Tab-separated table of C-alpha atoms in Angstrom:
chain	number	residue	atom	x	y	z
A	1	UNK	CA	0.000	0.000	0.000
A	2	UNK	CA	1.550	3.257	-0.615
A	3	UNK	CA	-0.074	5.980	0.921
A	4	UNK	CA	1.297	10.165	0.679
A	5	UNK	CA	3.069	11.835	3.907
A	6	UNK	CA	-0.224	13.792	5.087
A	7	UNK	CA	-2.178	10.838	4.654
A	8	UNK	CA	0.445	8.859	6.890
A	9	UNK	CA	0.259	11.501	9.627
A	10	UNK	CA	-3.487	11.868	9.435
A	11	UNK	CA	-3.673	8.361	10.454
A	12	UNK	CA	-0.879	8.837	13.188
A	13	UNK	CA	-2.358	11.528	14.698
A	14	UNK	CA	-6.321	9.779	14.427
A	15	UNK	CA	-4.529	7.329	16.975
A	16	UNK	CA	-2.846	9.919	19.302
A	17	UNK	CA	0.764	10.055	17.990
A	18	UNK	CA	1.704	13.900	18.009
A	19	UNK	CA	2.568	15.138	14.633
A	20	UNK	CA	3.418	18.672	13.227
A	21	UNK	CA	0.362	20.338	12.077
A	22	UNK	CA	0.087	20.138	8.255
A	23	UNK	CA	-2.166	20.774	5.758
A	24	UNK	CA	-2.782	18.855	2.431
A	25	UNK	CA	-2.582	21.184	-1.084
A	26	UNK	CA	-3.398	20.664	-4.659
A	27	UNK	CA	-3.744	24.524	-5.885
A	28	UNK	CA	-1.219	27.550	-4.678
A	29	UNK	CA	-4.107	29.319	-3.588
A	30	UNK	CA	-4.680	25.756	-1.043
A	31	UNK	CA	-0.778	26.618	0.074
A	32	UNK	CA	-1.379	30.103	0.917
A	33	UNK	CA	-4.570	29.496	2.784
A	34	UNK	CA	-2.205	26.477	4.754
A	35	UNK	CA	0.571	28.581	5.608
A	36	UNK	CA	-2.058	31.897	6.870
A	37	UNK	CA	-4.049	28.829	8.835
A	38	UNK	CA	-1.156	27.374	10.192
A	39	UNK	CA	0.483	30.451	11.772
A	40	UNK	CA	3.772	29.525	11.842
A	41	UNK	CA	6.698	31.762	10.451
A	42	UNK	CA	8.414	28.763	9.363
A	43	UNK	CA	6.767	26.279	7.067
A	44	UNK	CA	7.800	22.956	5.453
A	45	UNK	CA	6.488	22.873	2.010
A	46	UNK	CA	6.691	19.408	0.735
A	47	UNK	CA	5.932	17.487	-3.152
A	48	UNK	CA	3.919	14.403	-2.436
A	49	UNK	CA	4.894	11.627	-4.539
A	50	UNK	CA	4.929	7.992	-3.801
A	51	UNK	CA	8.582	7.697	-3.847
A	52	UNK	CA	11.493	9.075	-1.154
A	53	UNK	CA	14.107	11.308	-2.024
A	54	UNK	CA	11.988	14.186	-2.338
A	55	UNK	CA	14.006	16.330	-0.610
A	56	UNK	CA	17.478	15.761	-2.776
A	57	UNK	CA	15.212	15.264	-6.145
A	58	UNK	CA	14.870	17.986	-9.195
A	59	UNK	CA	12.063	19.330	-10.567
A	60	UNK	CA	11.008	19.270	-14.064
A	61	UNK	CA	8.904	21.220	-16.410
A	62	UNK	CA	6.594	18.487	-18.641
A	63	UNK	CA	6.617	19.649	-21.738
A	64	UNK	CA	10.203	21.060	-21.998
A	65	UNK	CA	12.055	19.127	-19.669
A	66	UNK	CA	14.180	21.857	-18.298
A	67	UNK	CA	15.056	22.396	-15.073
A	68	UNK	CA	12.320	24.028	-12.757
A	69	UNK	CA	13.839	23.688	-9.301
A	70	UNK	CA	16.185	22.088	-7.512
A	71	UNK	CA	14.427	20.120	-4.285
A	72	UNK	CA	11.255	18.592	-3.884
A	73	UNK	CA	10.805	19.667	-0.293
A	74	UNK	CA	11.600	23.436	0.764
A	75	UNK	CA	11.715	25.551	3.407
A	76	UNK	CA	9.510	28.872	3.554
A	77	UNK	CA	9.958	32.108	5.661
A	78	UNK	CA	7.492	34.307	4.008
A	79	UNK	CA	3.997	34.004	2.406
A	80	UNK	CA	6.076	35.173	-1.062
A	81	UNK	CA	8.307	31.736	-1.011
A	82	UNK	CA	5.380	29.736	-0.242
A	83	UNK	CA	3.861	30.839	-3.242
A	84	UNK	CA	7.386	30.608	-5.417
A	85	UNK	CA	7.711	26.898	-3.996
A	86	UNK	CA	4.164	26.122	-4.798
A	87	UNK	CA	3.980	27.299	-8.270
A	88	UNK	CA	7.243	25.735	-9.187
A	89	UNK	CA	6.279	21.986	-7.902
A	90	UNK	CA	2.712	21.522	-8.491
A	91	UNK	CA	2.132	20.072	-11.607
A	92	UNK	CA	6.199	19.686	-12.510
A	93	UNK	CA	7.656	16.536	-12.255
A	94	UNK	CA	10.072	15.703	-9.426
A	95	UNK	CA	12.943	13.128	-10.349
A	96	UNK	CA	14.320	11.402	-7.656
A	97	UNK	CA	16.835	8.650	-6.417
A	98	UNK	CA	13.860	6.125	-6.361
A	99	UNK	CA	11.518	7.390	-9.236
A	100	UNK	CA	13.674	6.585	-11.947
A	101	UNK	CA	14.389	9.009	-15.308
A	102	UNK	CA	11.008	9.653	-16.052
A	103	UNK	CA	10.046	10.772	-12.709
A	104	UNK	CA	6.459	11.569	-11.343
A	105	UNK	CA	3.856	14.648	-11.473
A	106	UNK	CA	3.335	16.380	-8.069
A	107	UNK	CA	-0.626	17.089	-8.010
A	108	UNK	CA	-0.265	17.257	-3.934
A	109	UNK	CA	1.544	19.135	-1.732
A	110	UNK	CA	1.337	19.320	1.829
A	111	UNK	CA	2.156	22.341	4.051
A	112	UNK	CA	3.953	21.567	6.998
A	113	UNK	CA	4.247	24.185	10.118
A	114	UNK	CA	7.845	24.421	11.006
A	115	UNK	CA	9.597	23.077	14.098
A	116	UNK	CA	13.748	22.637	15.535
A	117	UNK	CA	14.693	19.266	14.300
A	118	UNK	CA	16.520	17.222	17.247
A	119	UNK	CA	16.188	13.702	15.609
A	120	UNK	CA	14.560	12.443	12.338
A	121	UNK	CA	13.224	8.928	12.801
A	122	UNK	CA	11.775	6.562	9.812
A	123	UNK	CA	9.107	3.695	9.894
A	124	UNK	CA	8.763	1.151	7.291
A	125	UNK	CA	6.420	-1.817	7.622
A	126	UNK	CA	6.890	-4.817	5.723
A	127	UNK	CA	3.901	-7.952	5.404
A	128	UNK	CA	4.727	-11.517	5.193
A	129	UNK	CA	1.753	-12.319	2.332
A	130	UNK	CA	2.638	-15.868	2.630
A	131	UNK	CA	2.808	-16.083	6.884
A	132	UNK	CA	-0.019	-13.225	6.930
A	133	UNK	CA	2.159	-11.345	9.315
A	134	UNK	CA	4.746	-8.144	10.068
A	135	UNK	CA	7.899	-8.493	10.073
């Protein structure tokens, strides 16, 4: 099952694990309205594409193929670099270590209220089909 980032912490925080409040985009005008709701001076905003690597990965325009922006997931400190970020990932596509060449369209963003990062943890799951179990 591969679900996006903000659909991850949705569930996470439906079962009482504290997350970062975040909001889930598909327009600019969606990121804008996320970073005046969530307040914060500091904002994550992040391309949501089943695939990791976001962070390192490169933007690309469809049609052309040129170079849009380097980074999948950037930081904002104004309402004006929301907007820049926005506009330049939505509907480009974002190469990355694990997407391969062709790379995949970001349709989704999500809008992440900044924080001090002390330690970055990652959870994978993987199911046994066979034993109908987690390993």
């Amino acid at each position: 099952m591969n679900i996006h980032e903000y659909q991850g912490k949705s569930l996470l925080k439906q079962h009482g694990v504290p997350v970062l409040e975040g909001v889930h985009c598909t327009t600019v005008s969606d990121a804008l309205s996320a970073y005046d709701q969530l307040g914060s001076k500091v904002v994550a905003v992040k391309s949501q594409i089943h695939a990791g690597g976001r962070g390192k990965g490169n933007l690309y325009a469809p049609e052309s193929g040129d170079l849009v922006m380097e980074g999948g997931v950037k930081i904002a400190f104004s309402r004006e670099e929301v907007e820049t970020y926005a506009t330049n990932i939505l509907g480009n596509i974002l190469v990355t270590i694990q997407t391969g060449e062709e790379g995949k369209l970001v349709r989704n963003l999500y809008v992440e209220a900044g924080c001090d990062i002390a330690h970055e943890y990652y959870l994978a799951i993987l199911v046994d089909r066979e034993n109908k179990s987690v390993l």
